[in-house]
mmCIF file of C-alpha atoms in Angstrom:
data_model
loop_
_atom_site.group_PDB
_atom_site.id
_atom_site.type_symbol
_atom_site.label_atom_id
_atom_site.label_comp_id
_atom_site.label_asym_id
_atom_site.label_seq_id
_atom_site.Cartn_x
_atom_site.Cartn_y
_atom_site.Cartn_z
ATOM 1 C CA MET A 1 22.874 -3.135 -4.567
ATOM 2 C CA ASN A 2 23.417 -1.607 -7.992
ATOM 3 C CA ASN A 3 20.826 0.146 -10.164
ATOM 4 C CA LYS A 4 20.239 -2.836 -12.440
ATOM 5 C CA GLU A 5 19.566 -5.134 -9.490
ATOM 6 C CA GLN A 6 17.216 -2.578 -7.974
ATOM 7 C CA ASN A 7 15.359 -2.183 -11.285
ATOM 8 C CA MET A 8 14.991 -5.974 -11.534
ATOM 9 C CA ILE A 9 13.546 -6.169 -8.022
ATOM 10 C CA ILE A 10 11.098 -3.342 -8.744
ATOM 11 C CA ALA A 11 10.002 -4.952 -12.027
ATOM 12 C CA GLU A 12 9.558 -8.394 -10.447
ATOM 13 C CA ASN A 13 7.549 -6.960 -7.563
ATOM 14 C CA ILE A 14 5.263 -5.005 -9.898
ATOM 15 C CA LYS A 15 4.738 -8.178 -11.957
ATOM 16 C CA LYS A 16 3.958 -10.121 -8.780
ATOM 17 C CA TYR A 17 1.248 -7.648 -7.752
ATOM 18 C CA LEU A 18 -0.165 -7.567 -11.284
ATOM 19 C CA ARG A 19 -0.552 -11.358 -11.102
ATOM 20 C CA LEU A 20 -2.047 -11.233 -7.605
ATOM 21 C CA LYS A 21 -4.603 -8.625 -8.627
ATOM 22 C CA GLY A 22 -5.214 -10.274 -12.006
ATOM 23 C CA ILE A 23 -4.744 -7.133 -14.085
ATOM 24 C CA THR A 24 -2.598 -6.205 -17.068
ATOM 25 C CA GLN A 25 0.243 -3.734 -17.075
ATOM 26 C CA LYS A 26 -1.896 -1.532 -19.344
ATOM 27 C CA GLU A 27 -4.702 -1.498 -16.772
ATOM 28 C CA LEU A 28 -2.226 -0.529 -14.058
ATOM 29 C CA ALA A 29 -0.676 2.179 -16.242
ATOM 30 C CA ASP A 30 -4.100 3.627 -17.054
ATOM 31 C CA SER A 31 -5.128 3.526 -13.390
ATOM 32 C CA ILE A 32 -2.092 5.449 -12.165
ATOM 33 C CA GLY A 33 -2.000 7.907 -15.064
ATOM 34 C CA ILE A 34 1.056 6.847 -17.041
ATOM 35 C CA LYS A 35 1.475 5.603 -20.598
ATOM 36 C CA PRO A 36 1.379 1.821 -21.104
ATOM 37 C CA SER A 37 4.707 2.109 -22.956
ATOM 38 C CA THR A 38 6.246 3.693 -19.859
ATOM 39 C CA MET A 39 5.016 0.801 -17.729
ATOM 40 C CA SER A 40 6.493 -1.578 -20.293
ATOM 41 C CA ASP A 41 9.820 0.238 -19.988
ATOM 42 C CA TYR A 42 9.774 -0.312 -16.215
ATOM 43 C CA LEU A 43 8.923 -3.994 -16.490
ATOM 44 C CA ASN A 44 11.499 -4.614 -19.222
ATOM 45 C CA LEU A 45 14.249 -2.780 -17.305
ATOM 46 C CA ARG A 46 14.614 0.033 -19.834
ATOM 47 C CA SER A 47 13.911 2.668 -17.175
ATOM 48 C CA LYS A 48 13.216 2.985 -13.470
ATOM 49 C CA PRO A 49 9.998 4.410 -12.040
ATOM 50 C CA SER A 50 10.334 7.623 -10.052
ATOM 51 C CA HIS A 51 9.585 7.676 -6.335
ATOM 52 C CA GLY A 52 6.223 9.258 -7.136
ATOM 53 C CA VAL A 53 5.291 6.505 -9.596
ATOM 54 C CA ILE A 54 6.350 3.830 -7.116
ATOM 55 C CA GLN A 55 4.077 5.495 -4.546
ATOM 56 C CA LYS A 56 1.164 5.535 -7.025
ATOM 57 C CA ILE A 57 1.707 1.837 -7.768
ATOM 58 C CA ALA A 58 1.882 1.037 -4.057
ATOM 59 C CA ASP A 59 -1.276 3.071 -3.392
ATOM 60 C CA TYR A 60 -3.087 1.303 -6.217
ATOM 61 C CA PHE A 61 -2.256 -2.117 -4.762
ATOM 62 C CA GLY A 62 -2.819 -0.998 -1.168
ATOM 63 C CA ILE A 63 0.755 -1.806 -0.150
ATOM 64 C CA GLY A 64 3.811 0.117 1.001
ATOM 65 C CA LYS A 65 6.494 1.493 -1.300
ATOM 66 C CA SER A 66 8.887 -0.973 0.304
ATOM 67 C CA ASP A 67 6.822 -3.832 -1.126
ATOM 68 C CA ILE A 68 7.733 -2.560 -4.604
ATOM 69 C CA ASP A 69 11.223 -1.159 -3.996
ATOM 70 C CA THR A 70 12.933 -2.957 -1.124
ATOM 71 C CA THR A 71 15.398 -0.085 -0.639
ATOM 72 C CA TYR A 72 12.533 1.743 1.127
ATOM 73 C CA LYS A 73 12.227 -1.006 3.708
ATOM 74 C CA GLU A 74 14.218 0.410 6.603
ATOM 75 C CA ASP A 75 12.825 3.945 6.745
ATOM 76 C CA SER A 76 9.296 3.166 5.643
ATOM 77 C CA ASP A 77 8.953 0.127 7.898
ATOM 78 C CA LEU A 78 9.706 2.293 10.921
ATOM 79 C CA THR A 79 7.198 4.940 9.810
ATOM 80 C CA ILE A 80 4.560 2.310 9.056
ATOM 81 C CA PHE A 81 5.239 0.615 12.377
ATOM 82 C CA ASN A 82 4.844 3.890 14.279
ATOM 83 C CA ASP A 83 1.614 4.766 12.437
ATOM 84 C CA GLU A 84 0.183 1.286 12.888
ATOM 85 C CA ASN A 85 1.262 1.203 16.501
ATOM 86 C CA LYS A 86 -0.747 4.393 17.161
ATOM 87 C CA THR A 87 -3.808 2.853 15.497
ATOM 88 C CA ILE A 88 -3.450 -0.386 17.462
ATOM 89 C CA SER A 89 -3.026 1.526 20.719
ATOM 90 C CA LYS A 90 -6.273 3.406 20.052
ATOM 91 C CA LEU A 91 -8.120 0.144 19.396
ATOM 92 C CA PHE A 92 -6.863 -1.343 22.651
ATOM 93 C CA GLU A 93 -7.772 1.841 24.540
ATOM 94 C CA ASN A 94 -11.362 1.504 23.397
ATOM 95 C CA ASP A 95 -11.667 -1.966 24.952
ATOM 96 C CA ASN A 96 -12.587 -3.406 21.579
ATOM 97 C CA ASP A 97 -13.116 -7.059 22.549
ATOM 98 C CA ASP A 98 -13.332 -8.230 18.934
ATOM 99 C CA PHE A 99 -10.019 -6.578 18.110
ATOM 100 C CA VAL A 100 -8.286 -8.072 21.154
ATOM 101 C CA ARG A 101 -9.611 -11.528 20.280
ATOM 102 C CA ILE A 102 -8.407 -11.184 16.676
ATOM 103 C CA VAL A 103 -4.923 -10.069 17.775
ATOM 104 C CA ARG A 104 -4.627 -12.980 20.182
ATOM 105 C CA ASN A 105 -5.662 -15.419 17.470
ATOM 106 C CA LEU A 106 -3.254 -13.895 14.954
ATOM 107 C CA ALA A 107 -0.388 -14.262 17.390
ATOM 108 C CA SER A 108 -0.791 -18.046 17.314
ATOM 109 C CA LEU A 109 -0.667 -18.371 13.511
ATOM 110 C CA SER A 110 2.335 -19.402 11.431
ATOM 111 C CA ASP A 111 3.888 -17.034 8.895
ATOM 112 C CA GLU A 112 2.173 -18.902 6.070
ATOM 113 C CA GLN A 113 -1.200 -18.686 7.816
ATOM 114 C CA LEU A 114 -0.673 -14.950 8.413
ATOM 115 C CA LYS A 115 -0.064 -14.481 4.692
ATOM 116 C CA ILE A 116 -3.345 -16.252 3.949
ATOM 117 C CA VAL A 117 -5.193 -14.040 6.449
ATOM 118 C CA ASN A 118 -3.590 -10.943 4.938
ATOM 119 C CA ASN A 119 -4.624 -12.005 1.429
ATOM 120 C CA LEU A 120 -8.182 -12.633 2.629
ATOM 121 C CA VAL A 121 -8.422 -9.236 4.335
ATOM 122 C CA THR A 122 -6.950 -7.526 1.258
ATOM 123 C CA SER A 123 -9.501 -9.272 -0.960
ATOM 124 C CA LEU A 124 -12.369 -8.241 1.322
ATOM 125 C CA LEU A 125 -11.205 -4.633 1.305
ATOM 126 C CA GLU A 126 -10.888 -4.667 -2.494
ATOM 127 C CA LEU A 127 -14.404 -6.095 -2.760
ATOM 128 C CA ASP A 128 -15.706 -3.298 -0.519
ATOM 129 C CA ASN A 129 -13.802 -0.753 -2.569
ATOM 130 C CA LYS A 130 -15.338 -2.087 -5.797
ATOM 131 C CA ARG A 131 -18.831 -1.888 -4.274
ATOM 132 C CA ASP A 132 -18.200 1.689 -3.197
ATOM 133 C CA HIS A 133 -17.240 2.660 -6.736
ATOM 134 C CA ASN A 134 -20.304 1.058 -8.352
#
């Protein structure tokens, strides 16, 4: 993959998450501490965000860097998997019946249904986060 293709993917993914969250590029830029013109440069393929900026964007949206820049997928997916696997193991160790029931139910859902569940959980967490900041 060349630089231009990578920049296009990054820009499209940022735009996707802006739409999903219902915010403007200016709001995102302000939230992560960069100039709106810099964000515009990223989205219009005039420049590429640094690794640190991609991390700030990912943190803002509550996603992984690999959701913004797919070149992070292989390494970060393994790290995320290992971290999540440790968390899941702890939940199973504690005999958390609710957690076990949820996991069993999730296992029977289609990919599309899992996306809906993920969006719902993300929305609930964002709502909680907004309440905490008010």
